[in-house]
Structure formats: structure tokens, C-alpha cells
Amino acid sequence: MNERILIIEDDEAIVKIIRRTLAYEGYQVEAALDGEAGLELARNHHPDLIILDWMLPGMDGLEVCHRLRSQENMPILMLTAKDTLQDRVDGLDTGADDYMVKPFELDELLARIRALLRRTTSERSPTLGFDNLVMETSARKVYRGDKEIALTAKEYDLLELFLRNPRQVLTREVIFDRVWGYDFGGESNVLDVYIRYLRQKLEIEDESRILHTVRGVGYVLREHP
């Protein structure tokens, strides 16, 4: 995972907590402590997602959001202590994609981030491919060569994760988090079962194996073991 996230927040303690959490999850993180600096970083570095505080010194979050929306299209998650309905409407009308009220749980923040990144990635990449495997995300169809492969919803989600991260070793923990949304526990064999199902379907008619086991770590989509 190489998604880049920009935090624009003037509370250094909050920045430190969010930065550490995101870095632990594998995101690349930058931060700015005021609106103008954040706007410059966003325009120069084009992050995949912005976490934007409403109450910033100088240029506030609404103005930053408005200016970004005139030139950029990355998802914006707004953080604020303002929690009235009108505040939420104002934030979303300015161009924010989502809205969280402080204080918030880090697990929920991560879930919102994943949802925004999934949505925008799907919009940017309607077709995914690797070797002779093709996934049409808009129609939720998968082909290997000229053969369509019928997948269950969970098999599809699992394969999509690998196709969006080719040649990257994905740990069991990351896969559980992204596909099932929670940790089944180290003793669960549900992932191994789904990997076996996927391999059986992907390796029809003697097609080569592209989904490989990295012992003690997880799995990877690549050409060779």
C-alpha cells in the first residue's frame, strides 16, 4: 500500500497520534499545521486523501476545502468540534467527502479513510489487470484469458485487494482488515480456505499460479513463487 495522506491540523498532539496510527497501517503521511501550508503541500504533492481540520489559524478548513475543490479531486475527510446539523451541511457543501466530529475513535477514522480510498480508487480504475487476469470493477466481472470466472462476493473482494496491490506481500492481518473488516484471530483458517477457492478458480485449464504463499507472513500476487 502506497497511498499518501496529508493531515492539515493545528493541534500537534492530534497530528502526532494520527500520523503514528496511519504510518503503522502502511500509509505515507505528511502534515501541515495551518491552512496555507496545507494548501501548498496538497497542490505540490497531490496526496491520495486529505484529513482536514475545520478550525485552523489564518485560512480555516472550509476555505482550504473550497480552494482545493477548484483545482483538485482527492477525497477530503473533515475533522471538527462543530457537531450541529448545519455545520455538517456547511462542511459537505464546501466539498468535503466525509465529516467526523472530535473526539473520535481511531478505528472509525481508519474505516472512513479506507472507504474513501476504495471509492475513489474504483472511480479512477474501472478495470484492473495482472498477467492475463482482468477485473471489470464496474460490472464486478473477472476474466482469465477469454474465460469468465464466477466468484462469490468475498472471493471478489479478496482478489480485488490483490489486484490493487500487485507484487506486494500482504500480511494476514492486513487482508483480514481490508476484506473482512476485523481480525478473525490468528487461529482462523478462513483466509486459507478462500485462497484455496480462488486458486482453484484462477488455475482452470492449467493456467499458471499467480497467487502465492509467503510462509509465516501472508500472500502475494506475482508471476513467480
XYZ file of C-alpha atoms in Angstrom, residues 23-223:
201
model
C 2.157 5.116 9.451
C 1.585 1.869 11.375
C -1.123 0.974 8.831
C 1.345 1.490 5.982
C 0.279 4.905 4.683
C 2.747 7.615 3.690
C 1.943 10.648 5.811
C 2.655 14.374 5.611
C 1.319 17.082 7.891
C 0.793 20.842 7.953
C -0.181 22.939 10.974
C -2.068 25.691 9.151
C -4.283 26.127 6.125
C -1.857 27.896 3.824
C 0.925 25.371 4.369
C -1.538 22.527 3.891
C -2.868 24.019 0.682
C 0.650 24.327 -0.715
C 1.523 20.737 0.206
C -1.692 19.467 -1.360
C -1.095 21.334 -4.606
C 2.546 20.289 -4.864
C 2.363 16.671 -3.692
C -1.162 15.592 -4.757
C -1.955 13.224 -1.849
C -4.485 10.424 -2.236
C -6.538 11.740 0.692
C -6.597 14.791 2.982
C -7.595 14.868 6.638
C -8.605 18.490 7.192
C -9.408 20.291 10.446
C -12.148 22.921 10.285
C -10.747 25.375 12.858
C -7.317 26.358 11.556
C -5.341 29.542 12.225
C -5.488 32.043 9.375
C -7.205 30.243 6.498
C -9.817 27.919 8.007
C -10.673 24.424 6.810
C -13.725 25.499 4.834
C -11.657 27.938 2.786
C -8.910 25.346 2.258
C -11.550 22.851 1.114
C -13.127 25.376 -1.240
C -9.781 26.256 -2.841
C -8.758 22.620 -3.205
C -12.033 21.711 -4.862
C -11.452 24.350 -7.540
C -8.307 22.521 -8.705
C -8.029 19.049 -7.137
C -10.233 15.990 -6.810
C -8.692 13.983 -3.950
C -11.084 12.904 -1.162
C -11.268 15.215 1.871
C -12.207 13.985 5.345
C -13.046 16.937 7.583
C -12.447 16.888 11.343
C -14.202 19.352 13.609
C -15.581 20.029 17.071
C -18.672 21.543 15.397
C -21.460 18.999 15.530
C -24.725 20.708 14.600
C -26.612 19.625 11.514
C -25.953 22.965 9.820
C -22.212 22.613 10.481
C -22.236 19.218 8.776
C -24.188 20.606 5.834
C -21.757 23.528 5.501
C -18.755 21.214 5.532
C -20.166 18.823 2.948
C -21.478 21.637 0.752
C -17.978 23.127 0.633
C -16.705 19.908 -0.906
C -15.730 17.587 1.936
C -16.388 13.914 1.180
C -16.865 12.893 4.792
C -17.113 14.507 8.209
C -16.026 13.383 11.705
C -16.684 15.157 14.984
C -13.963 15.360 17.632
C -13.286 13.434 19.762
C -13.293 10.377 17.503
C -12.163 6.772 17.682
C -9.062 5.939 15.635
C -10.630 2.689 14.405
C -13.538 4.649 12.939
C -11.149 7.149 11.357
C -9.269 4.303 9.678
C -12.525 2.761 8.459
C -13.655 6.088 6.955
C -10.265 6.510 5.261
C -10.396 3.016 3.766
C -13.923 3.599 2.487
C -12.976 6.891 0.818
C -9.861 5.408 -0.769
C -11.781 2.369 -2.047
C -14.432 4.569 -3.593
C -12.037 6.922 -5.321
C -9.739 4.119 -6.469
C -12.675 2.334 -8.057
C -13.692 5.533 -9.808
C -10.152 6.045 -11.122
C -9.530 2.432 -12.105
C -12.648 0.735 -13.519
C -10.506 -2.096 -14.941
C -7.746 -3.924 -13.083
C -5.369 -6.370 -14.651
C -2.420 -8.662 -13.962
C -0.880 -11.175 -16.363
C -3.919 -12.414 -18.334
C -6.301 -11.752 -15.437
C -8.773 -8.873 -15.874
C -11.292 -7.449 -13.397
C -14.032 -5.074 -14.516
C -14.911 -3.313 -11.249
C -17.982 -1.526 -12.597
C -19.597 -4.822 -13.617
C -17.836 -6.913 -10.925
C -16.715 -9.421 -13.552
C -13.421 -11.326 -13.711
C -11.749 -12.983 -16.706
C -8.655 -15.111 -17.128
C -7.820 -15.101 -20.774
C -11.157 -15.378 -22.576
C -12.850 -17.315 -19.748
C -15.149 -15.566 -17.282
C -14.603 -16.664 -13.682
C -17.594 -16.806 -11.334
C -16.656 -15.557 -7.867
C -18.586 -15.134 -4.651
C -18.746 -11.620 -3.185
C -15.975 -12.338 -0.673
C -13.762 -14.057 -3.257
C -14.176 -10.998 -5.478
C -13.238 -8.597 -2.650
C -10.182 -10.688 -1.805
C -8.999 -10.827 -5.422
C -9.601 -7.097 -5.856
C -7.311 -6.397 -2.897
C -4.519 -8.394 -4.542
C -5.088 -6.752 -7.926
C -4.832 -3.306 -6.353
C -1.560 -4.314 -4.684
C 0.287 -6.498 -7.224
C 3.688 -7.913 -6.241
C 3.225 -6.624 -2.677
C 3.260 -9.192 0.115
C 0.052 -8.696 2.106
C 0.080 -9.951 5.675
C -2.802 -11.980 7.039
C -3.662 -9.106 9.371
C -3.880 -6.596 6.522
C -6.022 -8.949 4.436
C -8.442 -9.633 7.295
C -8.731 -5.915 7.998
C -9.332 -4.882 4.379
C -11.621 -7.728 3.293
C -13.463 -8.818 6.426
C -13.196 -5.541 8.344
C -11.974 -7.108 11.568
C -9.472 -9.628 12.916
C -10.688 -13.223 12.906
C -7.769 -14.220 15.126
C -4.513 -15.992 14.424
C -6.015 -19.483 14.593
C -8.679 -18.899 11.954
C -8.230 -20.786 8.692
C -10.933 -18.886 6.806
C -8.336 -16.974 4.776
C -6.542 -20.165 3.756
C -9.873 -21.629 2.637
C -10.683 -18.603 0.476
C -7.180 -18.579 -1.023
C -7.675 -22.232 -1.962
C -11.044 -21.432 -3.566
C -9.502 -18.567 -5.544
C -6.604 -20.694 -6.757
C -8.941 -23.433 -7.942
C -10.892 -20.916 -9.995
C -7.904 -18.948 -11.290
C -5.907 -22.027 -12.324
C -8.534 -23.525 -14.608
C -7.274 -25.248 -17.767
C -3.702 -25.381 -16.456
C -3.332 -21.615 -16.066
C -0.180 -20.710 -14.121
C -0.315 -19.925 -10.416
C -0.190 -16.188 -9.692
C -1.408 -16.184 -6.077
C 1.477 -17.347 -3.911
C 2.008 -18.093 -0.228
C 4.756 -16.293 1.678
C 5.221 -18.647 4.610
C 4.806 -17.094 8.009
C 3.742 -13.754 6.510
C 0.805 -13.851 4.103
C 0.174 -13.916 0.351
C 1.257 -12.113 -2.812
C 0.018 -11.745 -6.393
C 3.016 -12.140 -8.710
C 4.289 -14.131 -11.664
